[in-house]
Amino acid sequence: MGQPGQSGHGRTGRTGRPGRPGPGRQGPRHQAGDRDRALLTLTEVEALARRAHAGQTDKAGRPYAEHLAAVAGGVRARGGSDEQIAAAWLHDAVEDGALTPAWLAGAALTERTKAMVRAVTKRPGEPVEAYTARILATPGALLVKEADLAHNADPARLAVLDAATRERLTVKYRRVRGLLGLA
């Protein structure tokens, strides 16, 4: 499991140590290429993501789980699959150090969900062109990133930031949307 961590995304505070949630409905069985075990349900993935980001806040000081819920809801509203919704809940977990790449590799998730999480995980020093190319090359990842960008660029969310930060992020998100063909 991941160790607590932070990134330069404005999230602060300690993260909880994630683990498999308590009793709940049984998840779907494995799919081709996945381990022979029950997969985490969306309810379990949500609980795990909330624990992994516990104590973190966004740049506006709001609980970071609100962003995760908004991205997952955005994926759902755009017709995303359960695999994409699971990836939305976990989209920042590895990048922020809330969960490790090793945890993700061994997680009871489909390989497709893991690939989407890896695709939307920005690597230190990575050029934005390489990042967006990886997203475009990974089936399902574009929808997750589209929902992420939509929430990040929400005018109401940006309005609470100082003018310089708001302008910097607006330019950044516009560029990423353009590289992804979402502009």
PDB file of C-alpha atoms in Angstrom:
ATOM      1  CA  MET A   1       0.000   0.000   0.000  1.00  0.00           C
ATOM      2  CA  GLY A   2       1.038   3.553  -0.575  1.00  0.00           C
ATOM      3  CA  GLN A   3       2.707   5.771   1.898  1.00  0.00           C
ATOM      4  CA  PRO A   4       1.242   9.180   2.587  1.00  0.00           C
ATOM      5  CA  GLY A   5       2.450  11.813   0.188  1.00  0.00           C
ATOM      6  CA  GLN A   6       1.799  15.092  -1.500  1.00  0.00           C
ATOM      7  CA  SER A   7       2.359  16.581  -4.905  1.00  0.00           C
ATOM      8  CA  GLY A   8       2.459  20.078  -6.276  1.00  0.00           C
ATOM      9  CA  HIS A   9      -1.267  20.024  -6.999  1.00  0.00           C
ATOM     10  CA  GLY A  10      -2.224  22.005  -3.942  1.00  0.00           C
ATOM     11  CA  ARG A  11      -3.349  19.026  -1.907  1.00  0.00           C
ATOM     12  CA  THR A  12      -2.231  19.129   1.682  1.00  0.00           C
ATOM     13  CA  GLY A  13      -2.358  17.091   4.814  1.00  0.00           C
ATOM     14  CA  ARG A  14      -1.759  13.452   5.629  1.00  0.00           C
ATOM     15  CA  THR A  15      -3.348  10.653   3.717  1.00  0.00           C
ATOM     16  CA  GLY A  16      -4.883   7.613   5.325  1.00  0.00           C
ATOM     17  CA  ARG A  17      -3.542   4.138   4.726  1.00  0.00           C
ATOM     18  CA  PRO A  18      -5.929   2.526   2.274  1.00  0.00           C
ATOM     19  CA  GLY A  19      -7.064  -1.036   2.540  1.00  0.00           C
ATOM     20  CA  ARG A  20      -9.881  -3.162   1.341  1.00  0.00           C
ATOM     21  CA  PRO A  21     -13.110  -1.873   2.850  1.00  0.00           C
ATOM     22  CA  GLY A  22     -15.183  -3.985   5.189  1.00  0.00           C
ATOM     23  CA  PRO A  23     -18.029  -6.209   4.132  1.00  0.00           C
ATOM     24  CA  GLY A  24     -20.041  -5.141   1.146  1.00  0.00           C
ATOM     25  CA  ARG A  25     -21.518  -6.596  -1.961  1.00  0.00           C
ATOM     26  CA  GLN A  26     -19.284  -8.946  -3.856  1.00  0.00           C
ATOM     27  CA  GLY A  27     -17.450  -7.430  -6.805  1.00  0.00           C
ATOM     28  CA  PRO A  28     -17.459  -8.711 -10.355  1.00  0.00           C
ATOM     29  CA  ARG A  29     -15.372 -11.790 -11.062  1.00  0.00           C
ATOM     30  CA  HIS A  30     -12.108 -11.570 -12.943  1.00  0.00           C
ATOM     31  CA  GLN A  31     -11.979 -10.764 -16.627  1.00  0.00           C
ATOM     32  CA  ALA A  32      -9.557 -12.078 -19.224  1.00  0.00           C
ATOM     33  CA  GLY A  33      -6.046 -11.199 -18.078  1.00  0.00           C
ATOM     34  CA  ASP A  34      -7.056 -10.327 -14.503  1.00  0.00           C
ATOM     35  CA  ARG A  35      -6.196 -12.365 -11.423  1.00  0.00           C
ATOM     36  CA  ASP A  36      -8.554 -15.147 -10.389  1.00  0.00           C
ATOM     37  CA  ARG A  37     -10.215 -13.219  -7.566  1.00  0.00           C
ATOM     38  CA  ALA A  38     -13.106 -10.888  -7.002  1.00  0.00           C
ATOM     39  CA  LEU A  39     -12.466  -7.359  -8.190  1.00  0.00           C
ATOM     40  CA  LEU A  40     -13.076  -4.332  -6.016  1.00  0.00           C
ATOM     41  CA  THR A  41     -16.571  -2.929  -6.419  1.00  0.00           C
ATOM     42  CA  LEU A  42     -17.090   0.741  -7.235  1.00  0.00           C
ATOM     43  CA  THR A  43     -18.239   1.247  -3.649  1.00  0.00           C
ATOM     44  CA  GLU A  44     -14.982  -0.279  -2.401  1.00  0.00           C
ATOM     45  CA  VAL A  45     -12.893   1.765  -4.855  1.00  0.00           C
ATOM     46  CA  GLU A  46     -14.627   4.957  -3.720  1.00  0.00           C
ATOM     47  CA  ALA A  47     -14.032   4.137  -0.035  1.00  0.00           C
ATOM     48  CA  LEU A  48     -10.398   3.283  -0.733  1.00  0.00           C
ATOM     49  CA  ALA A  49      -9.835   6.524  -2.683  1.00  0.00           C
ATOM     50  CA  ARG A  50     -11.482   8.582   0.042  1.00  0.00           C
ATOM     51  CA  ARG A  51      -9.229   6.964   2.686  1.00  0.00           C
ATOM     52  CA  ALA A  52      -6.110   7.361   0.520  1.00  0.00           C
ATOM     53  CA  HIS A  53      -6.763  11.111   0.151  1.00  0.00           C
ATOM     54  CA  ALA A  54      -8.112  11.654   3.691  1.00  0.00           C
ATOM     55  CA  GLY A  55      -6.870  14.923   5.136  1.00  0.00           C
ATOM     56  CA  GLN A  56      -5.874  16.350   1.743  1.00  0.00           C
ATOM     57  CA  THR A  57      -7.366  19.566   0.467  1.00  0.00           C
ATOM     58  CA  ASP A  58      -7.397  21.253  -2.919  1.00  0.00           C
ATOM     59  CA  LYS A  59      -5.970  24.694  -3.685  1.00  0.00           C
ATOM     60  CA  ALA A  60      -9.158  26.292  -2.370  1.00  0.00           C
ATOM     61  CA  GLY A  61      -8.955  24.391   0.914  1.00  0.00           C
ATOM     62  CA  ARG A  62     -11.831  22.032   0.108  1.00  0.00           C
ATOM     63  CA  PRO A  63     -11.590  18.307   0.972  1.00  0.00           C
ATOM     64  CA  TYR A  64      -9.846  16.605  -1.929  1.00  0.00           C
ATOM     65  CA  ALA A  65     -12.436  13.815  -1.990  1.00  0.00           C
ATOM     66  CA  GLU A  66     -14.901  16.380  -3.415  1.00  0.00           C
ATOM     67  CA  HIS A  67     -12.747  16.576  -6.560  1.00  0.00           C
ATOM     68  CA  LEU A  68     -12.577  12.783  -6.832  1.00  0.00           C
ATOM     69  CA  ALA A  69     -16.365  12.527  -6.504  1.00  0.00           C
ATOM     70  CA  ALA A  70     -16.869  15.250  -9.124  1.00  0.00           C
ATOM     71  CA  VAL A  71     -14.551  13.507 -11.599  1.00  0.00           C
ATOM     72  CA  ALA A  72     -16.208  10.118 -11.012  1.00  0.00           C
ATOM     73  CA  GLY A  73     -19.617  11.770 -11.422  1.00  0.00           C
ATOM     74  CA  GLY A  74     -18.438  13.484 -14.597  1.00  0.00           C
ATOM     75  CA  VAL A  75     -17.287  10.168 -16.043  1.00  0.00           C
ATOM     76  CA  ARG A  76     -20.625   8.577 -15.133  1.00  0.00           C
ATOM     77  CA  ALA A  77     -22.584  11.494 -16.661  1.00  0.00           C
ATOM     78  CA  ARG A  78     -20.567  11.172 -19.872  1.00  0.00           C
ATOM     79  CA  GLY A  79     -21.555   7.504 -20.180  1.00  0.00           C
ATOM     80  CA  GLY A  80     -18.355   6.032 -18.799  1.00  0.00           C
ATOM     81  CA  SER A  81     -17.996   2.379 -17.862  1.00  0.00           C
ATOM     82  CA  ASP A  82     -17.487   1.054 -14.345  1.00  0.00           C
ATOM     83  CA  GLU A  83     -13.794   0.649 -15.208  1.00  0.00           C
ATOM     84  CA  GLN A  84     -13.578   4.329 -16.151  1.00  0.00           C
ATOM     85  CA  ILE A  85     -15.457   5.386 -13.011  1.00  0.00           C
ATOM     86  CA  ALA A  86     -13.038   3.330 -10.883  1.00  0.00           C
ATOM     87  CA  ALA A  87     -10.108   4.992 -12.687  1.00  0.00           C
ATOM     88  CA  ALA A  88     -11.686   8.390 -12.004  1.00  0.00           C
ATOM     89  CA  TRP A  89     -11.802   7.686  -8.260  1.00  0.00           C
ATOM     90  CA  LEU A  90      -8.107   6.696  -8.373  1.00  0.00           C
ATOM     91  CA  HIS A  91      -6.893   9.169 -11.015  1.00  0.00           C
ATOM     92  CA  ASP A  92      -4.642  11.179  -8.672  1.00  0.00           C
ATOM     93  CA  ALA A  93      -3.746   8.498  -6.099  1.00  0.00           C
ATOM     94  CA  VAL A  94      -0.412   7.388  -7.594  1.00  0.00           C
ATOM     95  CA  GLU A  95       0.563  10.867  -8.815  1.00  0.00           C
ATOM     96  CA  ASP A  96       0.015  12.269  -5.312  1.00  0.00           C
ATOM     97  CA  GLY A  97       1.808   9.385  -3.588  1.00  0.00           C
ATOM     98  CA  ALA A  98      -1.375   8.333  -1.774  1.00  0.00           C
ATOM     99  CA  LEU A  99      -0.940   4.878  -3.340  1.00  0.00           C
ATOM    100  CA  THR A 100       2.191   3.394  -4.869  1.00  0.00           C
ATOM    101  CA  PRO A 101       2.676   2.005  -8.373  1.00  0.00           C
ATOM    102  CA  ALA A 102       3.312  -1.366  -6.714  1.00  0.00           C
ATOM    103  CA  TRP A 103      -0.051  -1.165  -4.947  1.00  0.00           C
ATOM    104  CA  LEU A 104      -1.758  -0.391  -8.249  1.00  0.00           C
ATOM    105  CA  ALA A 105      -0.009  -3.288  -9.989  1.00  0.00           C
ATOM    106  CA  GLY A 106      -1.334  -5.756  -7.415  1.00  0.00           C
ATOM    107  CA  ALA A 107      -4.762  -4.189  -6.877  1.00  0.00           C
ATOM    108  CA  ALA A 108      -7.943  -6.163  -7.474  1.00  0.00           C
ATOM    109  CA  LEU A 109      -8.840  -4.010 -10.476  1.00  0.00           C
ATOM    110  CA  THR A 110      -9.092  -4.828 -14.159  1.00  0.00           C
ATOM    111  CA  GLU A 111      -5.957  -4.310 -16.221  1.00  0.00           C
ATOM    112  CA  ARG A 112      -7.921  -1.748 -18.227  1.00  0.00           C
ATOM    113  CA  THR A 113      -8.651   0.314 -15.090  1.00  0.00           C
ATOM    114  CA  LYS A 114      -4.994   0.108 -14.037  1.00  0.00           C
ATOM    115  CA  ALA A 115      -3.900   1.227 -17.515  1.00  0.00           C
ATOM    116  CA  MET A 116      -6.196   4.258 -17.342  1.00  0.00           C
ATOM    117  CA  VAL A 117      -4.863   5.250 -13.912  1.00  0.00           C
ATOM    118  CA  ARG A 118      -1.281   4.918 -15.189  1.00  0.00           C
ATOM    119  CA  ALA A 119      -2.144   6.936 -18.299  1.00  0.00           C
ATOM    120  CA  VAL A 120      -3.549   9.913 -16.395  1.00  0.00           C
ATOM    121  CA  THR A 121      -0.725   9.871 -13.838  1.00  0.00           C
ATOM    122  CA  LYS A 122       1.647  12.726 -14.720  1.00  0.00           C
ATOM    123  CA  ARG A 123       5.275  11.777 -14.218  1.00  0.00           C
ATOM    124  CA  PRO A 124       7.804  14.189 -12.701  1.00  0.00           C
ATOM    125  CA  GLY A 125       9.451  16.285 -15.413  1.00  0.00           C
ATOM    126  CA  GLU A 126       7.322  14.733 -18.145  1.00  0.00           C
ATOM    127  CA  PRO A 127       6.565  16.993 -21.119  1.00  0.00           C
ATOM    128  CA  VAL A 128       2.846  17.675 -21.489  1.00  0.00           C
ATOM    129  CA  GLU A 129       3.005  16.362 -25.070  1.00  0.00           C
ATOM    130  CA  ALA A 130       4.186  12.919 -23.866  1.00  0.00           C
ATOM    131  CA  TYR A 131       1.569  12.920 -21.112  1.00  0.00           C
ATOM    132  CA  THR A 132      -1.311  13.726 -23.445  1.00  0.00           C
ATOM    133  CA  ALA A 133      -0.058  11.239 -26.081  1.00  0.00           C
ATOM    134  CA  ARG A 134      -0.165   8.476 -23.447  1.00  0.00           C
ATOM    135  CA  ILE A 135      -3.719   9.422 -22.502  1.00  0.00           C
ATOM    136  CA  LEU A 136      -4.804   9.353 -26.155  1.00  0.00           C
ATOM    137  CA  ALA A 137      -3.131   5.965 -26.666  1.00  0.00           C
ATOM    138  CA  THR A 138      -4.863   4.325 -23.685  1.00  0.00           C
ATOM    139  CA  PRO A 139      -8.423   3.106 -24.258  1.00  0.00           C
ATOM    140  CA  GLY A 140     -10.841   4.829 -21.891  1.00  0.00           C
ATOM    141  CA  ALA A 141      -8.357   7.303 -20.402  1.00  0.00           C
ATOM    142  CA  LEU A 142      -9.472  10.329 -22.422  1.00  0.00           C
ATOM    143  CA  LEU A 143     -12.916  10.349 -20.815  1.00  0.00           C
ATOM    144  CA  VAL A 144     -11.358  10.253 -17.333  1.00  0.00           C
ATOM    145  CA  LYS A 145      -9.052  13.166 -18.168  1.00  0.00           C
ATOM    146  CA  GLU A 146     -11.899  15.096 -19.804  1.00  0.00           C
ATOM    147  CA  ALA A 147     -13.948  14.866 -16.598  1.00  0.00           C
ATOM    148  CA  ASP A 148     -10.886  15.827 -14.532  1.00  0.00           C
ATOM    149  CA  LEU A 149     -10.192  18.882 -16.675  1.00  0.00           C
ATOM    150  CA  ALA A 150     -13.866  19.895 -16.632  1.00  0.00           C
ATOM    151  CA  HIS A 151     -13.893  19.961 -12.841  1.00  0.00           C
ATOM    152  CA  ASN A 152     -10.464  21.575 -12.540  1.00  0.00           C
ATOM    153  CA  ALA A 153     -11.476  24.350 -14.958  1.00  0.00           C
ATOM    154  CA  ASP A 154     -14.913  24.927 -13.422  1.00  0.00           C
ATOM    155  CA  PRO A 155     -15.223  28.737 -13.187  1.00  0.00           C
ATOM    156  CA  ALA A 156     -16.787  28.504  -9.720  1.00  0.00           C
ATOM    157  CA  ARG A 157     -13.862  26.397  -8.509  1.00  0.00           C
ATOM    158  CA  LEU A 158     -11.285  28.721 -10.093  1.00  0.00           C
ATOM    159  CA  ALA A 159     -13.021  31.882  -8.792  1.00  0.00           C
ATOM    160  CA  VAL A 160     -11.834  31.277  -5.229  1.00  0.00           C
ATOM    161  CA  LEU A 161      -8.159  31.273  -6.279  1.00  0.00           C
ATOM    162  CA  ASP A 162      -5.924  34.316  -6.522  1.00  0.00           C
ATOM    163  CA  ALA A 163      -5.795  35.955  -9.960  1.00  0.00           C
ATOM    164  CA  ALA A 164      -2.276  34.736 -10.857  1.00  0.00           C
ATOM    165  CA  THR A 165      -3.055  31.108  -9.991  1.00  0.00           C
ATOM    166  CA  ARG A 166      -6.410  31.277 -11.753  1.00  0.00           C
ATOM    167  CA  GLU A 167      -4.784  32.610 -14.950  1.00  0.00           C
ATOM    168  CA  ARG A 168      -1.914  30.093 -14.844  1.00  0.00           C
ATOM    169  CA  LEU A 169      -4.295  27.162 -14.419  1.00  0.00           C
ATOM    170  CA  THR A 170      -6.710  28.429 -17.079  1.00  0.00           C
ATOM    171  CA  VAL A 171      -3.868  28.575 -19.618  1.00  0.00           C
ATOM    172  CA  LYS A 172      -2.569  25.152 -18.524  1.00  0.00           C
ATOM    173  CA  TYR A 173      -5.968  23.454 -18.783  1.00  0.00           C
ATOM    174  CA  ARG A 174      -6.683  25.091 -22.166  1.00  0.00           C
ATOM    175  CA  ARG A 175      -3.376  23.776 -23.538  1.00  0.00           C
ATOM    176  CA  VAL A 176      -3.987  20.238 -22.265  1.00  0.00           C
ATOM    177  CA  ARG A 177      -7.533  20.267 -23.699  1.00  0.00           C
ATOM    178  CA  GLY A 178      -6.121  21.368 -27.049  1.00  0.00           C
ATOM    179  CA  LEU A 179      -3.494  18.603 -27.102  1.00  0.00           C
ATOM    180  CA  LEU A 180      -6.213  16.073 -26.279  1.00  0.00           C
ATOM    181  CA  GLY A 181      -8.516  17.358 -29.020  1.00  0.00           C
ATOM    182  CA  LEU A 182     -11.091  18.558 -26.485  1.00  0.00           C
ATOM    183  CA  ALA A 183     -10.814  22.291 -27.222  1.00  0.00           C
TER     184      ALA A 183
END
